Amino acid sequence: MISDIQSEILRLKKEKKVTILAHSYQAEEITEIADFVGDSFQLSVMAQKDENPVCIMCGVHFMAETVKILSPHKKVILAHPQAGCPMAEQIEPEFVEYFKKQNPEYTVVAYINTTAALKTVCDVCVTSSSAIKICRNIPNKNILFLPDCNLGAWVAKNLPEKNIKLLQGGCPIHAAVNPSEVDEAKALHPNALVLVHPECVPSVLEKADFIGSTSEIMDFAKKSNAKEFIIGTEISIAEHLAYACPDKRFYALSKKLLCPNMKLTSLPDVLNALKGEGGLEIEMDEQTIQKASKCINAMIELGK
Ligand code: 13P
Ligand code: SF4
């Protein structure tokens, strides 16, 4: 039974001094046993503060890498070895090195959904909740924003004073939603507010009542006086909100909003990782940690 596995996980993690971090796209039964649940930015800050020697990440590969970069002395295990984010693999470090040589006047901003190798050649990271603030705080006017052109276009729209260059990357899950789906959802639920993640295409964002990261969407819905919401991000967010706010109604904007990578992790994966019988331990050489940490620490500093 689910509750038996959960009890065993809770017992073992206490006994072995293991911290379990879960991204908010994880299923309810996973978030229930996690020490901390949050968006990418919150997870990276938590990882830095946490004192346990071992951390299990229920999320995708770049999130576990971020924990390792920020806490290199820790043993960091990705609960499901195959859980990756396709967006993270879209750009090679060699491209950024070439771009920098040709365009030394640009600051290169990497979305946190990138590999550790890419972070070693970028100047600063951002997450969806910190992207506007961090790009505003970068002294340079010229910014190359990668890889997500939708998030980047949203940042550029909010910061007209900056010259932001974009590439053709992005999240295949969020980018698949189209504006007619917003119209259809609104027609079905005319009193609902539309809350969307900035990884969606600009024509979807234009129709939203609120745009924000996963945590910002959840906070907005919890605090709002409205009773119905159309949720334009991964389907788990609508599910978590339905548990958290039983007096409100939540509708997924599209059936396409299901990230198969985020859904790979199961409770037995977490249990096996705790027992040392599963998961993927993140290994990284010192040079990568040192260079990539500059990029992530710059994000934490500029985001304060
Ligand atoms: P957040 O930064 O909002 O947590 O989003 C992570 C992610 O993978 C979005 O698709
Ligand atoms: Fe990557 Fe998109 Fe899945 Fe987020 S929802 S982990 S960006 S594929």
PDB file of C-alpha atoms and ligand atoms in Angstrom:
ATOM      1  CA  MET A   1       0.000   0.000   0.000  1.00  0.00           C
ATOM      2  CA  ILE A   2       1.054   3.578  -0.689  1.00  0.00           C
ATOM      3  CA  SER A   3       0.958   4.512   3.008  1.00  0.00           C
ATOM      4  CA  ASP A   4       3.201   1.532   3.952  1.00  0.00           C
ATOM      5  CA  ILE A   5       5.868   2.624   1.464  1.00  0.00           C
ATOM      6  CA  GLN A   6       5.550   6.216   2.651  1.00  0.00           C
ATOM      7  CA  SER A   7       6.018   5.141   6.301  1.00  0.00           C
ATOM      8  CA  GLU A   8       9.118   3.129   5.400  1.00  0.00           C
ATOM      9  CA  ILE A   9      10.533   6.125   3.469  1.00  0.00           C
ATOM     10  CA  LEU A  10       9.904   8.470   6.409  1.00  0.00           C
ATOM     11  CA  ARG A  11      11.558   6.028   8.846  1.00  0.00           C
ATOM     12  CA  LEU A  12      14.619   5.434   6.652  1.00  0.00           C
ATOM     13  CA  LYS A  13      15.223   9.061   5.745  1.00  0.00           C
ATOM     14  CA  LYS A  14      15.281  10.020   9.433  1.00  0.00           C
ATOM     15  CA  GLU A  15      17.560   7.109  10.337  1.00  0.00           C
ATOM     16  CA  LYS A  16      19.993   7.845   7.471  1.00  0.00           C
ATOM     17  CA  LYS A  17      19.869  11.682   7.705  1.00  0.00           C
ATOM     18  CA  VAL A  18      18.639  12.063   4.147  1.00  0.00           C
ATOM     19  CA  THR A  19      16.795  15.120   2.843  1.00  0.00           C
ATOM     20  CA  ILE A  20      14.169  14.562   0.165  1.00  0.00           C
ATOM     21  CA  LEU A  21      13.534  17.470  -2.187  1.00  0.00           C
ATOM     22  CA  ALA A  22      10.614  17.388  -4.614  1.00  0.00           C
ATOM     23  CA  HIS A  23       9.708  19.719  -7.455  1.00  0.00           C
ATOM     24  CA  SER A  24       6.070  20.742  -7.373  1.00  0.00           C
ATOM     25  CA  TYR A  25       5.442  18.830 -10.640  1.00  0.00           C
ATOM     26  CA  GLN A  26       5.843  15.584  -8.673  1.00  0.00           C
ATOM     27  CA  ALA A  27       2.771  13.527  -7.811  1.00  0.00           C
ATOM     28  CA  GLU A  28       0.942  14.101  -4.523  1.00  0.00           C
ATOM     29  CA  GLU A  29       2.235  10.867  -2.916  1.00  0.00           C
ATOM     30  CA  ILE A  30       5.819  12.043  -3.520  1.00  0.00           C
ATOM     31  CA  THR A  31       5.321  15.606  -2.260  1.00  0.00           C
ATOM     32  CA  GLU A  32       3.763  14.138   0.901  1.00  0.00           C
ATOM     33  CA  ILE A  33       7.036  12.456   1.935  1.00  0.00           C
ATOM     34  CA  ALA A  34       9.359  15.301   0.866  1.00  0.00           C
ATOM     35  CA  ASP A  35      11.127  17.596   3.326  1.00  0.00           C
ATOM     36  CA  PHE A  36      10.704  20.448   0.911  1.00  0.00           C
ATOM     37  CA  VAL A  37       8.542  21.014  -2.159  1.00  0.00           C
ATOM     38  CA  GLY A  38       8.993  24.019  -4.399  1.00  0.00           C
ATOM     39  CA  ASP A  39       9.853  25.565  -7.733  1.00  0.00           C
ATOM     40  CA  SER A  40      13.357  25.398  -9.207  1.00  0.00           C
ATOM     41  CA  PHE A  41      14.576  28.537  -7.451  1.00  0.00           C
ATOM     42  CA  GLN A  42      13.276  27.521  -4.033  1.00  0.00           C
ATOM     43  CA  LEU A  43      14.793  24.039  -4.393  1.00  0.00           C
ATOM     44  CA  SER A  44      18.239  25.468  -5.163  1.00  0.00           C
ATOM     45  CA  VAL A  45      18.104  27.812  -2.161  1.00  0.00           C
ATOM     46  CA  MET A  46      16.907  24.986   0.111  1.00  0.00           C
ATOM     47  CA  ALA A  47      19.676  22.718  -1.128  1.00  0.00           C
ATOM     48  CA  GLN A  48      22.256  25.276  -0.060  1.00  0.00           C
ATOM     49  CA  LYS A  49      20.783  25.711   3.440  1.00  0.00           C
ATOM     50  CA  ASP A  50      20.188  22.033   4.186  1.00  0.00           C
ATOM     51  CA  GLU A  51      22.722  20.301   6.465  1.00  0.00           C
ATOM     52  CA  ASN A  52      22.041  16.591   5.900  1.00  0.00           C
ATOM     53  CA  PRO A  53      24.904  14.713   4.167  1.00  0.00           C
ATOM     54  CA  VAL A  54      22.648  13.018   1.605  1.00  0.00           C
ATOM     55  CA  CYS A  55      19.947  14.484  -0.623  1.00  0.00           C
ATOM     56  CA  ILE A  56      17.487  12.681  -2.869  1.00  0.00           C
ATOM     57  CA  MET A  57      16.001  14.786  -5.662  1.00  0.00           C
ATOM     58  CA  CYS A  58      12.535  13.902  -6.931  1.00  0.00           C
ATOM     59  CA  GLY A  59      12.520  15.941 -10.101  1.00  0.00           C
ATOM     60  CA  VAL A  60      14.712  15.968 -13.191  1.00  0.00           C
ATOM     61  CA  HIS A  61      18.466  15.642 -13.772  1.00  0.00           C
ATOM     62  CA  PHE A  62      19.386  19.358 -13.939  1.00  0.00           C
ATOM     63  CA  MET A  63      17.755  19.889 -10.530  1.00  0.00           C
ATOM     64  CA  ALA A  64      19.935  17.196  -8.933  1.00  0.00           C
ATOM     65  CA  GLU A  65      22.992  18.704 -10.660  1.00  0.00           C
ATOM     66  CA  THR A  66      22.120  22.101  -9.180  1.00  0.00           C
ATOM     67  CA  VAL A  67      22.073  20.602  -5.674  1.00  0.00           C
ATOM     68  CA  LYS A  68      25.467  18.962  -6.292  1.00  0.00           C
ATOM     69  CA  ILE A  69      26.967  22.225  -7.594  1.00  0.00           C
ATOM     70  CA  LEU A  70      25.756  24.133  -4.538  1.00  0.00           C
ATOM     71  CA  SER A  71      26.681  21.397  -2.039  1.00  0.00           C
ATOM     72  CA  PRO A  72      29.595  19.445  -3.574  1.00  0.00           C
ATOM     73  CA  HIS A  73      30.414  17.646  -0.291  1.00  0.00           C
ATOM     74  CA  LYS A  74      26.957  16.026  -0.314  1.00  0.00           C
ATOM     75  CA  LYS A  75      25.904  12.739  -1.823  1.00  0.00           C
ATOM     76  CA  VAL A  76      23.165  13.747  -4.265  1.00  0.00           C
ATOM     77  CA  ILE A  77      20.905  11.108  -5.787  1.00  0.00           C
ATOM     78  CA  LEU A  78      18.361  11.609  -8.557  1.00  0.00           C
ATOM     79  CA  ALA A  79      15.471   9.319  -7.526  1.00  0.00           C
ATOM     80  CA  HIS A  80      14.772   8.114 -11.088  1.00  0.00           C
ATOM     81  CA  PRO A  81      17.953   7.724 -13.199  1.00  0.00           C
ATOM     82  CA  GLN A  82      16.204   8.485 -16.516  1.00  0.00           C
ATOM     83  CA  ALA A  83      14.340  11.625 -15.436  1.00  0.00           C
ATOM     84  CA  GLY A  84      15.784  14.335 -17.658  1.00  0.00           C
ATOM     85  CA  CYS A  85      14.453  17.610 -19.072  1.00  0.00           C
ATOM     86  CA  PRO A  86      14.635  17.770 -22.889  1.00  0.00           C
ATOM     87  CA  MET A  87      15.041  21.552 -22.772  1.00  0.00           C
ATOM     88  CA  ALA A  88      18.217  21.188 -20.694  1.00  0.00           C
ATOM     89  CA  GLU A  89      19.969  19.385 -23.559  1.00  0.00           C
ATOM     90  CA  GLN A  90      19.073  21.856 -26.328  1.00  0.00           C
ATOM     91  CA  ILE A  91      22.275  23.924 -26.382  1.00  0.00           C
ATOM     92  CA  GLU A  92      25.906  22.798 -26.385  1.00  0.00           C
ATOM     93  CA  PRO A  93      28.606  24.701 -24.437  1.00  0.00           C
ATOM     94  CA  GLU A  94      30.623  25.096 -27.679  1.00  0.00           C
ATOM     95  CA  PHE A  95      27.843  27.259 -29.137  1.00  0.00           C
ATOM     96  CA  VAL A  96      28.003  29.658 -26.164  1.00  0.00           C
ATOM     97  CA  GLU A  97      31.810  29.819 -26.315  1.00  0.00           C
ATOM     98  CA  TYR A  98      31.622  30.676 -30.017  1.00  0.00           C
ATOM     99  CA  PHE A  99      28.873  33.280 -29.431  1.00  0.00           C
ATOM    100  CA  LYS A 100      30.898  34.956 -26.666  1.00  0.00           C
ATOM    101  CA  LYS A 101      33.949  35.229 -28.883  1.00  0.00           C
ATOM    102  CA  GLN A 102      31.883  36.844 -31.651  1.00  0.00           C
ATOM    103  CA  ASN A 103      29.768  39.004 -29.270  1.00  0.00           C
ATOM    104  CA  PRO A 104      31.864  39.950 -26.209  1.00  0.00           C
ATOM    105  CA  GLU A 105      29.446  42.784 -25.380  1.00  0.00           C
ATOM    106  CA  TYR A 106      26.698  40.294 -24.342  1.00  0.00           C
ATOM    107  CA  THR A 107      25.984  38.800 -20.902  1.00  0.00           C
ATOM    108  CA  VAL A 108      24.867  35.193 -21.325  1.00  0.00           C
ATOM    109  CA  VAL A 109      21.880  34.246 -19.161  1.00  0.00           C
ATOM    110  CA  ALA A 110      21.013  30.563 -18.800  1.00  0.00           C
ATOM    111  CA  TYR A 111      17.645  29.300 -17.634  1.00  0.00           C
ATOM    112  CA  ILE A 112      18.312  26.900 -14.762  1.00  0.00           C
ATOM    113  CA  ASN A 113      16.819  24.142 -16.969  1.00  0.00           C
ATOM    114  CA  THR A 114      20.268  23.569 -18.542  1.00  0.00           C
ATOM    115  CA  THR A 115      23.105  21.086 -17.990  1.00  0.00           C
ATOM    116  CA  ALA A 116      25.952  21.769 -15.545  1.00  0.00           C
ATOM    117  CA  ALA A 117      28.301  21.748 -18.566  1.00  0.00           C
ATOM    118  CA  LEU A 118      26.363  24.610 -20.184  1.00  0.00           C
ATOM    119  CA  LYS A 119      26.318  26.577 -16.920  1.00  0.00           C
ATOM    120  CA  THR A 120      30.147  26.531 -16.865  1.00  0.00           C
ATOM    121  CA  VAL A 121      30.218  28.847 -19.915  1.00  0.00           C
ATOM    122  CA  CYS A 122      27.273  31.140 -19.003  1.00  0.00           C
ATOM    123  CA  ASP A 123      27.399  34.248 -16.800  1.00  0.00           C
ATOM    124  CA  VAL A 124      24.272  33.924 -14.682  1.00  0.00           C
ATOM    125  CA  CYS A 125      21.338  31.555 -14.221  1.00  0.00           C
ATOM    126  CA  VAL A 126      17.688  32.444 -13.817  1.00  0.00           C
ATOM    127  CA  THR A 127      14.563  30.506 -12.924  1.00  0.00           C
ATOM    128  CA  SER A 128      11.081  31.392 -14.074  1.00  0.00           C
ATOM    129  CA  SER A 129      10.350  33.120 -10.751  1.00  0.00           C
ATOM    130  CA  SER A 130      13.555  35.163 -10.773  1.00  0.00           C
ATOM    131  CA  ALA A 131      14.167  35.822 -14.494  1.00  0.00           C
ATOM    132  CA  ILE A 132      12.738  39.355 -14.723  1.00  0.00           C
ATOM    133  CA  LYS A 133      14.335  40.534 -11.474  1.00  0.00           C
ATOM    134  CA  ILE A 134      17.747  39.093 -12.328  1.00  0.00           C
ATOM    135  CA  CYS A 135      17.831  40.379 -15.906  1.00  0.00           C
ATOM    136  CA  ARG A 136      16.792  43.820 -14.607  1.00  0.00           C
ATOM    137  CA  ASN A 137      19.654  43.731 -12.077  1.00  0.00           C
ATOM    138  CA  ILE A 138      22.286  42.765 -14.654  1.00  0.00           C
ATOM    139  CA  PRO A 139      24.237  45.993 -15.316  1.00  0.00           C
ATOM    140  CA  ASN A 140      24.712  45.134 -19.002  1.00  0.00           C
ATOM    141  CA  LYS A 141      21.976  46.138 -21.482  1.00  0.00           C
ATOM    142  CA  ASN A 142      22.861  43.325 -23.936  1.00  0.00           C
ATOM    143  CA  ILE A 143      21.700  39.861 -22.917  1.00  0.00           C
ATOM    144  CA  LEU A 144      21.669  36.510 -24.692  1.00  0.00           C
ATOM    145  CA  PHE A 145      18.871  34.520 -23.049  1.00  0.00           C
ATOM    146  CA  LEU A 146      18.852  30.749 -23.518  1.00  0.00           C
ATOM    147  CA  PRO A 147      17.411  28.243 -24.234  1.00  0.00           C
ATOM    148  CA  ASP A 148      13.702  29.099 -23.707  1.00  0.00           C
ATOM    149  CA  CYS A 149      12.549  31.706 -26.251  1.00  0.00           C
ATOM    150  CA  ASN A 150       9.074  31.940 -24.655  1.00  0.00           C
ATOM    151  CA  LEU A 151      10.354  32.709 -21.174  1.00  0.00           C
ATOM    152  CA  GLY A 152      12.950  34.998 -22.785  1.00  0.00           C
ATOM    153  CA  ALA A 153      10.308  36.866 -24.836  1.00  0.00           C
ATOM    154  CA  TRP A 154       8.252  37.383 -21.661  1.00  0.00           C
ATOM    155  CA  VAL A 155      11.331  38.791 -19.866  1.00  0.00           C
ATOM    156  CA  ALA A 156      12.063  41.045 -22.868  1.00  0.00           C
ATOM    157  CA  LYS A 157       8.474  42.342 -22.889  1.00  0.00           C
ATOM    158  CA  ASN A 158       8.801  43.264 -19.205  1.00  0.00           C
ATOM    159  CA  LEU A 159      12.222  44.886 -19.648  1.00  0.00           C
ATOM    160  CA  PRO A 160      12.012  47.089 -22.762  1.00  0.00           C
ATOM    161  CA  GLU A 161      15.176  48.894 -21.618  1.00  0.00           C
ATOM    162  CA  LYS A 162      17.219  45.720 -22.304  1.00  0.00           C
ATOM    163  CA  ASN A 163      18.418  44.343 -25.635  1.00  0.00           C
ATOM    164  CA  ILE A 164      17.571  40.631 -25.270  1.00  0.00           C
ATOM    165  CA  LYS A 165      18.625  38.164 -27.944  1.00  0.00           C
ATOM    166  CA  LEU A 166      16.746  34.821 -28.038  1.00  0.00           C
ATOM    167  CA  LEU A 167      17.362  31.339 -29.437  1.00  0.00           C
ATOM    168  CA  GLN A 168      14.791  28.834 -30.695  1.00  0.00           C
ATOM    169  CA  GLY A 169      14.644  26.593 -27.603  1.00  0.00           C
ATOM    170  CA  GLY A 170      11.975  25.827 -25.046  1.00  0.00           C
ATOM    171  CA  CYS A 171       9.856  23.338 -23.155  1.00  0.00           C
ATOM    172  CA  PRO A 172       8.044  20.983 -25.560  1.00  0.00           C
ATOM    173  CA  ILE A 173       5.255  20.452 -23.034  1.00  0.00           C
ATOM    174  CA  HIS A 174       4.344  24.089 -22.355  1.00  0.00           C
ATOM    175  CA  ALA A 175       5.068  25.259 -25.912  1.00  0.00           C
ATOM    176  CA  ALA A 176       2.531  22.744 -27.285  1.00  0.00           C
ATOM    177  CA  VAL A 177      -0.412  24.624 -25.753  1.00  0.00           C
ATOM    178  CA  ASN A 178      -2.105  26.923 -28.246  1.00  0.00           C
ATOM    179  CA  PRO A 179      -4.258  30.039 -27.738  1.00  0.00           C
ATOM    180  CA  SER A 180      -7.443  28.364 -29.032  1.00  0.00           C
ATOM    181  CA  GLU A 181      -7.215  25.974 -26.053  1.00  0.00           C
ATOM    182  CA  VAL A 182      -7.363  29.015 -23.758  1.00  0.00           C
ATOM    183  CA  ASP A 183     -10.495  30.229 -25.607  1.00  0.00           C
ATOM    184  CA  GLU A 184     -12.099  26.777 -25.307  1.00  0.00           C
ATOM    185  CA  ALA A 185     -11.290  26.502 -21.581  1.00  0.00           C
ATOM    186  CA  LYS A 186     -12.643  30.015 -20.967  1.00  0.00           C
ATOM    187  CA  ALA A 187     -15.846  29.198 -22.853  1.00  0.00           C
ATOM    188  CA  LEU A 188     -16.314  26.119 -20.635  1.00  0.00           C
ATOM    189  CA  HIS A 189     -15.442  27.980 -17.412  1.00  0.00           C
ATOM    190  CA  PRO A 190     -16.304  31.654 -17.970  1.00  0.00           C
ATOM    191  CA  ASN A 191     -15.765  32.641 -14.315  1.00  0.00           C
ATOM    192  CA  ALA A 192     -12.317  31.070 -14.043  1.00  0.00           C
ATOM    193  CA  LEU A 193      -9.048  33.032 -13.974  1.00  0.00           C
ATOM    194  CA  VAL A 194      -6.341  31.812 -16.350  1.00  0.00           C
ATOM    195  CA  LEU A 195      -2.947  31.265 -14.657  1.00  0.00           C
ATOM    196  CA  VAL A 196      -0.057  30.269 -16.930  1.00  0.00           C
ATOM    197  CA  HIS A 197       3.653  29.479 -16.792  1.00  0.00           C
ATOM    198  CA  PRO A 198       5.942  31.757 -18.870  1.00  0.00           C
ATOM    199  CA  GLU A 199       7.244  28.712 -20.804  1.00  0.00           C
ATOM    200  CA  CYS A 200       3.976  28.908 -22.789  1.00  0.00           C
ATOM    201  CA  VAL A 201       4.005  30.727 -26.148  1.00  0.00           C
ATOM    202  CA  PRO A 202       3.399  34.529 -26.162  1.00  0.00           C
ATOM    203  CA  SER A 203      -0.068  34.172 -27.783  1.00  0.00           C
ATOM    204  CA  VAL A 204      -1.132  32.031 -24.780  1.00  0.00           C
ATOM    205  CA  LEU A 205       0.465  34.418 -22.254  1.00  0.00           C
ATOM    206  CA  GLU A 206      -1.469  37.314 -23.820  1.00  0.00           C
ATOM    207  CA  LYS A 207      -4.731  35.649 -22.802  1.00  0.00           C
ATOM    208  CA  ALA A 208      -3.670  34.985 -19.184  1.00  0.00           C
ATOM    209  CA  ASP A 209      -4.877  36.771 -16.051  1.00  0.00           C
ATOM    210  CA  PHE A 210      -1.649  35.866 -14.263  1.00  0.00           C
ATOM    211  CA  ILE A 211       1.793  34.668 -15.427  1.00  0.00           C
ATOM    212  CA  GLY A 212       4.235  33.075 -12.995  1.00  0.00           C
ATOM    213  CA  SER A 213       6.402  30.162 -11.900  1.00  0.00           C
ATOM    214  CA  THR A 214       4.856  27.012 -10.471  1.00  0.00           C
ATOM    215  CA  SER A 215       5.040  28.368  -6.902  1.00  0.00           C
ATOM    216  CA  GLU A 216       3.795  31.798  -7.925  1.00  0.00           C
ATOM    217  CA  ILE A 217       0.786  30.222  -9.642  1.00  0.00           C
ATOM    218  CA  MET A 218       0.026  28.198  -6.500  1.00  0.00           C
ATOM    219  CA  ASP A 219       0.393  31.233  -4.206  1.00  0.00           C
ATOM    220  CA  PHE A 220      -1.807  33.342  -6.473  1.00  0.00           C
ATOM    221  CA  ALA A 221      -4.595  30.739  -6.537  1.00  0.00           C
ATOM    222  CA  LYS A 222      -4.463  30.187  -2.768  1.00  0.00           C
ATOM    223  CA  LYS A 223      -4.649  33.913  -1.961  1.00  0.00           C
ATOM    224  CA  SER A 224      -7.164  34.881  -4.648  1.00  0.00           C
ATOM    225  CA  ASN A 225     -10.817  35.548  -3.822  1.00  0.00           C
ATOM    226  CA  ALA A 226     -11.792  33.891  -7.107  1.00  0.00           C
ATOM    227  CA  LYS A 227     -13.250  30.392  -6.894  1.00  0.00           C
ATOM    228  CA  GLU A 228     -12.274  28.881 -10.263  1.00  0.00           C
ATOM    229  CA  PHE A 229      -8.944  28.693 -12.082  1.00  0.00           C
ATOM    230  CA  ILE A 230      -7.653  27.376 -15.412  1.00  0.00           C
ATOM    231  CA  ILE A 231      -4.102  26.193 -14.774  1.00  0.00           C
ATOM    232  CA  GLY A 232      -1.639  26.583 -17.656  1.00  0.00           C
ATOM    233  CA  THR A 233       1.266  24.551 -16.384  1.00  0.00           C
ATOM    234  CA  GLU A 234       2.039  20.906 -15.635  1.00  0.00           C
ATOM    235  CA  ILE A 235      -1.056  19.004 -14.553  1.00  0.00           C
ATOM    236  CA  SER A 236       0.249  18.279 -11.007  1.00  0.00           C
ATOM    237  CA  ILE A 237      -0.150  21.920 -10.054  1.00  0.00           C
ATOM    238  CA  ALA A 238      -3.919  21.760 -10.620  1.00  0.00           C
ATOM    239  CA  GLU A 239      -3.993  18.511  -8.593  1.00  0.00           C
ATOM    240  CA  HIS A 240      -1.993  19.921  -5.642  1.00  0.00           C
ATOM    241  CA  LEU A 241      -4.179  23.024  -5.632  1.00  0.00           C
ATOM    242  CA  ALA A 242      -7.331  20.899  -5.561  1.00  0.00           C
ATOM    243  CA  TYR A 243      -6.030  19.196  -2.362  1.00  0.00           C
ATOM    244  CA  ALA A 244      -4.892  22.494  -0.824  1.00  0.00           C
ATOM    245  CA  CYS A 245      -8.067  24.491  -1.601  1.00  0.00           C
ATOM    246  CA  PRO A 246     -11.098  22.152  -1.443  1.00  0.00           C
ATOM    247  CA  ASP A 247     -13.458  25.153  -1.704  1.00  0.00           C
ATOM    248  CA  LYS A 248     -12.067  26.136  -5.131  1.00  0.00           C
ATOM    249  CA  ARG A 249     -12.179  24.499  -8.589  1.00  0.00           C
ATOM    250  CA  PHE A 250      -9.105  23.934 -10.769  1.00  0.00           C
ATOM    251  CA  TYR A 251      -9.124  22.970 -14.451  1.00  0.00           C
ATOM    252  CA  ALA A 252      -6.075  21.932 -16.494  1.00  0.00           C
ATOM    253  CA  LEU A 253      -5.684  24.268 -19.494  1.00  0.00           C
ATOM    254  CA  SER A 254      -4.701  21.376 -21.777  1.00  0.00           C
ATOM    255  CA  LYS A 255      -4.347  17.593 -21.632  1.00  0.00           C
ATOM    256  CA  LYS A 256      -0.923  18.092 -23.222  1.00  0.00           C
ATOM    257  CA  LEU A 257       0.418  19.615 -19.995  1.00  0.00           C
ATOM    258  CA  LEU A 258       1.852  16.400 -18.650  1.00  0.00           C
ATOM    259  CA  CYS A 259       5.635  16.158 -18.345  1.00  0.00           C
ATOM    260  CA  PRO A 260       6.540  12.465 -18.773  1.00  0.00           C
ATOM    261  CA  ASN A 261       9.955  13.018 -17.225  1.00  0.00           C
ATOM    262  CA  MET A 262       8.577  14.584 -14.080  1.00  0.00           C
ATOM    263  CA  LYS A 263       6.145  11.682 -13.797  1.00  0.00           C
ATOM    264  CA  LEU A 264       8.812   8.948 -13.969  1.00  0.00           C
ATOM    265  CA  THR A 265       9.556   9.051 -10.235  1.00  0.00           C
ATOM    266  CA  SER A 266       7.514   6.671  -8.074  1.00  0.00           C
ATOM    267  CA  LEU A 267       7.516   5.926  -4.335  1.00  0.00           C
ATOM    268  CA  PRO A 268       9.426   2.621  -4.876  1.00  0.00           C
ATOM    269  CA  ASP A 269      12.128   4.651  -6.714  1.00  0.00           C
ATOM    270  CA  VAL A 270      12.506   6.888  -3.674  1.00  0.00           C
ATOM    271  CA  LEU A 271      12.604   3.878  -1.343  1.00  0.00           C
ATOM    272  CA  ASN A 272      15.227   2.128  -3.486  1.00  0.00           C
ATOM    273  CA  ALA A 273      17.347   5.290  -3.618  1.00  0.00           C
ATOM    274  CA  LEU A 274      17.161   5.507   0.192  1.00  0.00           C
ATOM    275  CA  LYS A 275      18.260   1.878   0.525  1.00  0.00           C
ATOM    276  CA  GLY A 276      21.210   2.532  -1.818  1.00  0.00           C
ATOM    277  CA  GLU A 277      19.702   0.159  -4.376  1.00  0.00           C
ATOM    278  CA  GLY A 278      18.527   2.618  -7.018  1.00  0.00           C
ATOM    279  CA  GLY A 279      18.596   6.159  -8.287  1.00  0.00           C
ATOM    280  CA  LEU A 280      21.525   7.894  -9.951  1.00  0.00           C
ATOM    281  CA  GLU A 281      24.311   9.409  -7.889  1.00  0.00           C
ATOM    282  CA  ILE A 282      25.396  12.726  -9.419  1.00  0.00           C
ATOM    283  CA  GLU A 283      29.146  12.746 -10.058  1.00  0.00           C
ATOM    284  CA  MET A 284      30.869  15.951 -11.152  1.00  0.00           C
ATOM    285  CA  ASP A 285      34.495  17.024 -11.486  1.00  0.00           C
ATOM    286  CA  GLU A 286      35.786  19.949  -9.425  1.00  0.00           C
ATOM    287  CA  GLN A 287      36.308  22.268 -12.376  1.00  0.00           C
ATOM    288  CA  THR A 288      32.684  21.888 -13.512  1.00  0.00           C
ATOM    289  CA  ILE A 289      31.439  22.489  -9.964  1.00  0.00           C
ATOM    290  CA  GLN A 290      33.602  25.568  -9.568  1.00  0.00           C
ATOM    291  CA  LYS A 291      32.646  27.179 -12.898  1.00  0.00           C
ATOM    292  CA  ALA A 292      28.946  26.259 -12.779  1.00  0.00           C
ATOM    293  CA  SER A 293      28.617  27.463  -9.177  1.00  0.00           C
ATOM    294  CA  LYS A 294      29.637  30.993 -10.253  1.00  0.00           C
ATOM    295  CA  CYS A 295      26.631  31.040 -12.573  1.00  0.00           C
ATOM    296  CA  ILE A 296      24.212  29.742  -9.910  1.00  0.00           C
ATOM    297  CA  ASN A 297      25.610  31.876  -7.081  1.00  0.00           C
ATOM    298  CA  ALA A 298      25.294  34.955  -9.320  1.00  0.00           C
ATOM    299  CA  MET A 299      21.595  34.054  -9.638  1.00  0.00           C
ATOM    300  CA  ILE A 300      21.168  33.750  -5.868  1.00  0.00           C
ATOM    301  CA  GLU A 301      22.972  37.084  -5.273  1.00  0.00           C
ATOM    302  CA  LEU A 302      21.128  39.036  -8.007  1.00  0.00           C
ATOM    303  CA  GLY A 303      17.830  37.480  -6.905  1.00  0.00           C
ATOM    304  CA  LYS A 304      18.078  38.719  -3.281  1.00  0.00           C
TER     305      LYS A 304
HETATM  306  P1  13P B   1       9.688  26.345 -12.183  1.00  0.00           P
HETATM  307  O1  13P B   1      10.954  27.135 -12.312  1.00  0.00           O
HETATM  308  O2  13P B   1       8.490  27.219 -12.252  1.00  0.00           O
HETATM  309  O3  13P B   1       9.749  25.470 -11.014  1.00  0.00           O
HETATM  310  O4  13P B   1       9.554  25.425 -13.469  1.00  0.00           O
HETATM  311  C1  13P B   1      10.380  24.346 -13.683  1.00  0.00           C
HETATM  312  C2  13P B   1      10.018  23.659 -14.906  1.00  0.00           C
HETATM  313  O5  13P B   1      10.564  22.666 -15.254  1.00  0.00           O
HETATM  314  C3  13P B   1       8.967  24.265 -15.693  1.00  0.00           C
HETATM  315  O6  13P B   1       8.627  23.475 -16.727  1.00  0.00           O
HETATM  316 FE1  SF4 B   2      11.536  20.241 -18.758  1.00  0.00          FE
HETATM  317 FE2  SF4 B   2       9.207  21.125 -19.646  1.00  0.00          FE
HETATM  318 FE3  SF4 B   2       9.268  18.946 -18.147  1.00  0.00          FE
HETATM  319 FE4  SF4 B   2       9.768  21.355 -17.080  1.00  0.00          FE
HETATM  320  S1  SF4 B   2       7.821  20.619 -17.954  1.00  0.00           S
HETATM  321  S2  SF4 B   2      10.944  19.478 -16.740  1.00  0.00           S
HETATM  322  S3  SF4 B   2      10.849  22.347 -18.770  1.00  0.00           S
HETATM  323  S4  SF4 B   2      10.163  19.204 -20.201  1.00  0.00           S
END
